[in-house]
mmCIF file of C-alpha atoms in Angstrom:
data_model
loop_
_atom_site.group_PDB
_atom_site.id
_atom_site.type_symbol
_atom_site.label_atom_id
_atom_site.label_comp_id
_atom_site.label_asym_id
_atom_site.label_seq_id
_atom_site.Cartn_x
_atom_site.Cartn_y
_atom_site.Cartn_z
ATOM 1 C CA LYS A 162 -12.753 26.166 -63.903
ATOM 2 C CA GLN A 163 -12.942 28.051 -67.133
ATOM 3 C CA PHE A 164 -10.399 27.851 -69.919
ATOM 4 C CA THR A 165 -9.883 29.132 -73.432
ATOM 5 C CA ASN A 166 -8.346 27.415 -76.418
ATOM 6 C CA THR A 167 -5.947 29.304 -78.685
ATOM 7 C CA SER A 168 -4.754 28.001 -82.014
ATOM 8 C CA ASN A 169 -2.393 28.972 -84.765
ATOM 9 C CA SER A 170 -2.582 27.232 -88.104
ATOM 10 C CA TRP A 171 -0.926 27.186 -91.486
ATOM 11 C CA PHE A 172 -2.228 25.978 -94.813
ATOM 12 C CA ASN A 173 -1.247 25.462 -98.450
ATOM 13 C CA LYS A 174 -3.311 26.933 -101.278
ATOM 14 C CA THR A 175 -3.083 27.400 -105.031
ATOM 15 C CA ILE A 176 -3.723 31.001 -106.094
ATOM 16 C CA ASN A 177 -3.848 31.691 -109.871
ATOM 17 C CA THR A 178 -1.802 28.515 -110.594
ATOM 18 C CA THR A 179 0.833 29.492 -108.003
ATOM 19 C CA ASN A 180 1.236 27.083 -105.084
ATOM 20 C CA MET A 181 1.376 29.046 -101.849
ATOM 21 C CA VAL A 182 2.964 27.078 -99.021
ATOM 22 C CA ASP A 183 2.733 27.663 -95.289
ATOM 23 C CA LEU A 184 0.281 30.525 -95.364
ATOM 24 C CA GLN A 185 -0.551 31.532 -91.823
ATOM 25 C CA ALA A 186 -4.233 31.622 -90.928
ATOM 26 C CA GLN A 187 -5.690 34.167 -88.578
ATOM 27 C CA PRO A 188 -4.937 32.973 -85.025
ATOM 28 C CA GLY A 189 -8.006 32.342 -82.950
ATOM 29 C CA THR A 190 -9.086 32.056 -79.336
ATOM 30 C CA THR A 191 -12.349 30.513 -78.206
ATOM 31 C CA LEU A 192 -14.760 32.122 -75.807
ATOM 32 C CA PRO A 193 -14.291 30.902 -72.216
ATOM 33 C CA MET A 194 -15.348 27.244 -71.843
ATOM 34 C CA THR A 195 -16.171 25.148 -68.786
ATOM 35 C CA LEU A 196 -15.868 21.372 -68.510
ATOM 36 C CA VAL A 197 -18.895 19.750 -66.918
ATOM 37 C CA VAL A 198 -19.376 16.114 -65.980
ATOM 38 C CA PRO A 199 -22.217 13.953 -64.683
ATOM 39 C CA ASN A 200 -22.136 12.821 -61.071
ATOM 40 C CA LEU A 201 -24.318 9.834 -60.197
ATOM 41 C CA ALA A 202 -25.637 9.432 -56.646
ATOM 42 C CA VAL A 203 -27.197 6.009 -55.997
ATOM 43 C CA THR A 204 -29.607 4.877 -53.275
ATOM 44 C CA LYS A 205 -31.475 1.590 -52.871
ATOM 45 C CA THR A 206 -34.692 1.075 -50.934
ATOM 46 C CA SER A 207 -37.351 -1.542 -50.327
ATOM 47 C CA SER A 208 -40.840 -1.361 -48.903
ATOM 48 C CA MET A 209 -40.193 -4.607 -46.973
ATOM 49 C CA SER A 210 -38.077 -4.858 -43.832
ATOM 50 C CA ASN A 211 -38.815 -8.520 -43.033
ATOM 51 C CA LEU A 212 -38.598 -11.194 -45.690
ATOM 52 C CA ASN A 213 -39.580 -14.854 -45.684
ATOM 53 C CA VAL A 214 -38.115 -17.544 -47.936
ATOM 54 C CA GLY A 215 -40.206 -17.775 -51.101
ATOM 55 C CA THR A 216 -41.465 -14.195 -50.873
ATOM 56 C CA LYS A 217 -40.317 -11.726 -53.493
ATOM 57 C CA ALA A 218 -39.260 -8.343 -52.145
ATOM 58 C CA PRO A 219 -39.511 -5.197 -54.278
ATOM 59 C CA TYR A 220 -36.378 -3.053 -54.509
ATOM 60 C CA THR A 221 -35.788 0.353 -56.056
ATOM 61 C CA ILE A 222 -32.420 1.670 -57.188
ATOM 62 C CA ASN A 223 -32.568 5.449 -57.580
ATOM 63 C CA VAL A 224 -29.724 6.956 -59.623
ATOM 64 C CA GLN A 225 -29.723 10.769 -59.578
ATOM 65 C CA ASN A 226 -27.416 12.807 -61.790
ATOM 66 C CA THR A 227 -26.246 15.637 -59.518
ATOM 67 C CA GLY A 228 -23.643 16.779 -62.055
ATOM 68 C CA GLY A 229 -23.770 19.431 -64.728
ATOM 69 C CA SER A 230 -24.015 17.313 -67.884
ATOM 70 C CA ASP A 231 -25.856 14.313 -69.278
ATOM 71 C CA ALA A 232 -24.838 10.804 -68.219
ATOM 72 C CA TRP A 233 -24.698 8.666 -71.366
ATOM 73 C CA ASN A 234 -24.329 4.872 -71.478
ATOM 74 C CA ALA A 235 -24.285 4.526 -67.685
ATOM 75 C CA THR A 236 -23.804 1.063 -66.224
ATOM 76 C CA ILE A 237 -25.350 0.418 -62.812
ATOM 77 C CA THR A 238 -24.072 -2.677 -61.009
ATOM 78 C CA TYR A 239 -25.591 -3.845 -57.753
ATOM 79 C CA ASN A 240 -24.020 -6.524 -55.541
ATOM 80 C CA LEU A 241 -26.684 -8.633 -53.843
ATOM 81 C CA PRO A 242 -25.621 -10.284 -50.585
ATOM 82 C CA ALA A 243 -24.961 -14.002 -50.191
ATOM 83 C CA GLY A 244 -28.317 -15.609 -49.466
ATOM 84 C CA MET A 245 -30.057 -13.820 -52.350
ATOM 85 C CA CYS A 246 -28.274 -15.428 -55.286
ATOM 86 C CA THR A 247 -30.529 -18.278 -56.463
ATOM 87 C CA TYR A 248 -33.517 -16.272 -57.727
ATOM 88 C CA ASP A 249 -32.826 -14.589 -61.099
ATOM 89 C CA PRO A 250 -34.406 -11.089 -60.978
ATOM 90 C CA ARG A 251 -33.901 -10.153 -64.663
ATOM 91 C CA ALA A 252 -37.541 -10.722 -65.653
ATOM 92 C CA THR A 253 -38.709 -8.273 -62.959
ATOM 93 C CA VAL A 254 -36.463 -5.329 -63.913
ATOM 94 C CA THR A 255 -38.081 -2.085 -65.051
ATOM 95 C CA ALA A 256 -36.418 1.297 -65.605
ATOM 96 C CA GLN A 257 -37.536 4.839 -66.390
ATOM 97 C CA ILE A 258 -36.101 8.372 -66.350
ATOM 98 C CA PHE A 259 -37.801 10.882 -64.019
ATOM 99 C CA ALA A 260 -37.402 14.573 -63.186
ATOM 100 C CA ALA A 261 -35.559 15.629 -60.022
ATOM 101 C CA ASP A 262 -38.704 15.014 -57.932
ATOM 102 C CA GLY A 263 -38.549 11.287 -58.768
ATOM 103 C CA VAL A 264 -42.264 11.344 -59.694
ATOM 104 C CA THR A 265 -42.609 13.276 -62.963
ATOM 105 C CA PRO A 266 -41.707 11.029 -65.933
ATOM 106 C CA VAL A 267 -39.163 12.414 -68.403
ATOM 107 C CA SER A 268 -39.275 9.288 -70.551
ATOM 108 C CA GLY A 269 -41.680 6.460 -71.081
ATOM 109 C CA PRO A 270 -40.729 3.133 -69.562
ATOM 110 C CA LEU A 271 -37.347 2.090 -70.956
ATOM 111 C CA VAL A 272 -37.374 -1.126 -72.962
ATOM 112 C CA ASN A 273 -35.239 -4.014 -71.736
ATOM 113 C CA GLY A 274 -33.137 -5.274 -74.633
ATOM 114 C CA THR A 275 -33.480 -1.986 -76.532
ATOM 115 C CA ASP A 276 -32.868 0.982 -74.205
ATOM 116 C CA PHE A 277 -30.936 -1.031 -71.637
ATOM 117 C CA SER A 278 -29.541 -4.505 -71.151
ATOM 118 C CA VAL A 279 -29.610 -6.538 -67.950
ATOM 119 C CA THR A 280 -27.036 -9.088 -66.883
ATOM 120 C CA TRP A 281 -27.213 -11.377 -63.874
ATOM 121 C CA ASN A 282 -24.334 -13.210 -62.253
ATOM 122 C CA GLY A 283 -26.000 -15.419 -59.679
ATOM 123 C CA GLY A 284 -26.900 -19.004 -59.081
ATOM 124 C CA THR A 285 -24.875 -20.805 -56.465
ATOM 125 C CA ALA A 286 -22.233 -18.103 -55.998
ATOM 126 C CA SER A 287 -21.631 -16.688 -52.536
ATOM 127 C CA ALA A 288 -22.174 -13.220 -53.966
ATOM 128 C CA CYS A 289 -24.049 -12.117 -57.049
ATOM 129 C CA GLN A 290 -24.486 -9.066 -59.254
ATOM 130 C CA LEU A 291 -27.322 -7.445 -61.134
ATOM 131 C CA SER A 292 -26.107 -5.015 -63.793
ATOM 132 C CA LEU A 293 -27.939 -2.642 -66.141
ATOM 133 C CA GLN A 294 -26.227 -0.952 -69.049
ATOM 134 C CA MET A 295 -28.009 2.004 -70.640
ATOM 135 C CA LEU A 296 -27.897 1.748 -74.447
ATOM 136 C CA THR A 297 -29.888 4.528 -76.143
ATOM 137 C CA ALA A 298 -30.520 8.274 -75.986
ATOM 138 C CA ALA A 299 -33.826 7.515 -74.229
ATOM 139 C CA ALA A 300 -31.762 6.157 -71.314
ATOM 140 C CA LYS A 301 -29.538 9.211 -70.813
ATOM 141 C CA ILE A 302 -29.786 10.780 -67.364
ATOM 142 C CA GLY A 303 -29.822 14.584 -67.636
ATOM 143 C CA PRO A 304 -28.669 16.945 -64.877
ATOM 144 C CA ASN A 305 -30.875 16.490 -61.780
ATOM 145 C CA GLN A 306 -32.826 13.700 -63.471
ATOM 146 C CA ARG A 307 -33.238 10.260 -61.933
ATOM 147 C CA LEU A 308 -32.998 6.795 -63.420
ATOM 148 C CA ILE A 309 -35.307 4.669 -61.288
ATOM 149 C CA ILE A 310 -34.820 0.917 -61.536
ATOM 150 C CA ASN A 311 -37.276 -1.494 -59.933
ATOM 151 C CA TYR A 312 -36.724 -5.227 -59.508
ATOM 152 C CA GLN A 313 -37.596 -8.093 -57.180
ATOM 153 C CA ALA A 314 -35.260 -10.297 -55.153
ATOM 154 C CA MET A 315 -35.838 -13.318 -52.980
ATOM 155 C CA LEU A 316 -34.019 -15.163 -50.195
ATOM 156 C CA ASP A 317 -32.426 -18.448 -51.197
ATOM 157 C CA ALA A 318 -34.353 -21.573 -50.117
ATOM 158 C CA SER A 319 -31.327 -22.677 -48.037
ATOM 159 C CA ILE A 320 -31.773 -19.733 -45.628
ATOM 160 C CA SER A 321 -33.412 -20.835 -42.402
ATOM 161 C CA SER A 322 -33.074 -17.669 -40.309
ATOM 162 C CA GLY A 323 -30.821 -14.717 -39.723
ATOM 163 C CA THR A 324 -30.338 -11.057 -40.349
ATOM 164 C CA PHE A 325 -29.062 -9.887 -43.710
ATOM 165 C CA THR A 326 -28.026 -6.448 -44.774
ATOM 166 C CA ASN A 327 -28.959 -5.818 -48.370
#
């Protein structure tokens, strides 16, 4: 939706040593404006469908901005399922901004600790989280652009068999 902003203002000014109080300024109206916001659509994929204990599986989190403005300082939090909480994936995390096609780089690889920070809440918990917080202008996700995050995860050694949905 479009809107306009109208303002009236008053000011005080000294003119030839005479203090003028409450002088009305020319009222003004802006040109029509539109509010736009980012809208982040997130998908996660892996090239592996079967996983053995002790084998690292590659995962990709694809965050596309389908909105009309830049997404600044985005935080992406992913909940890993119980059974994948012992292995700490922070050292395997990479991130980069791509065009809408997901192939054409818009940025160079983002730098962990500079362009983004990674936190991991795992260990012996029954559920765990991997979280990335974007920190710099290099990590902004423009309209239609994609933030692609890659990392590795692994089944806990205590898993003997079963089906998990990640």
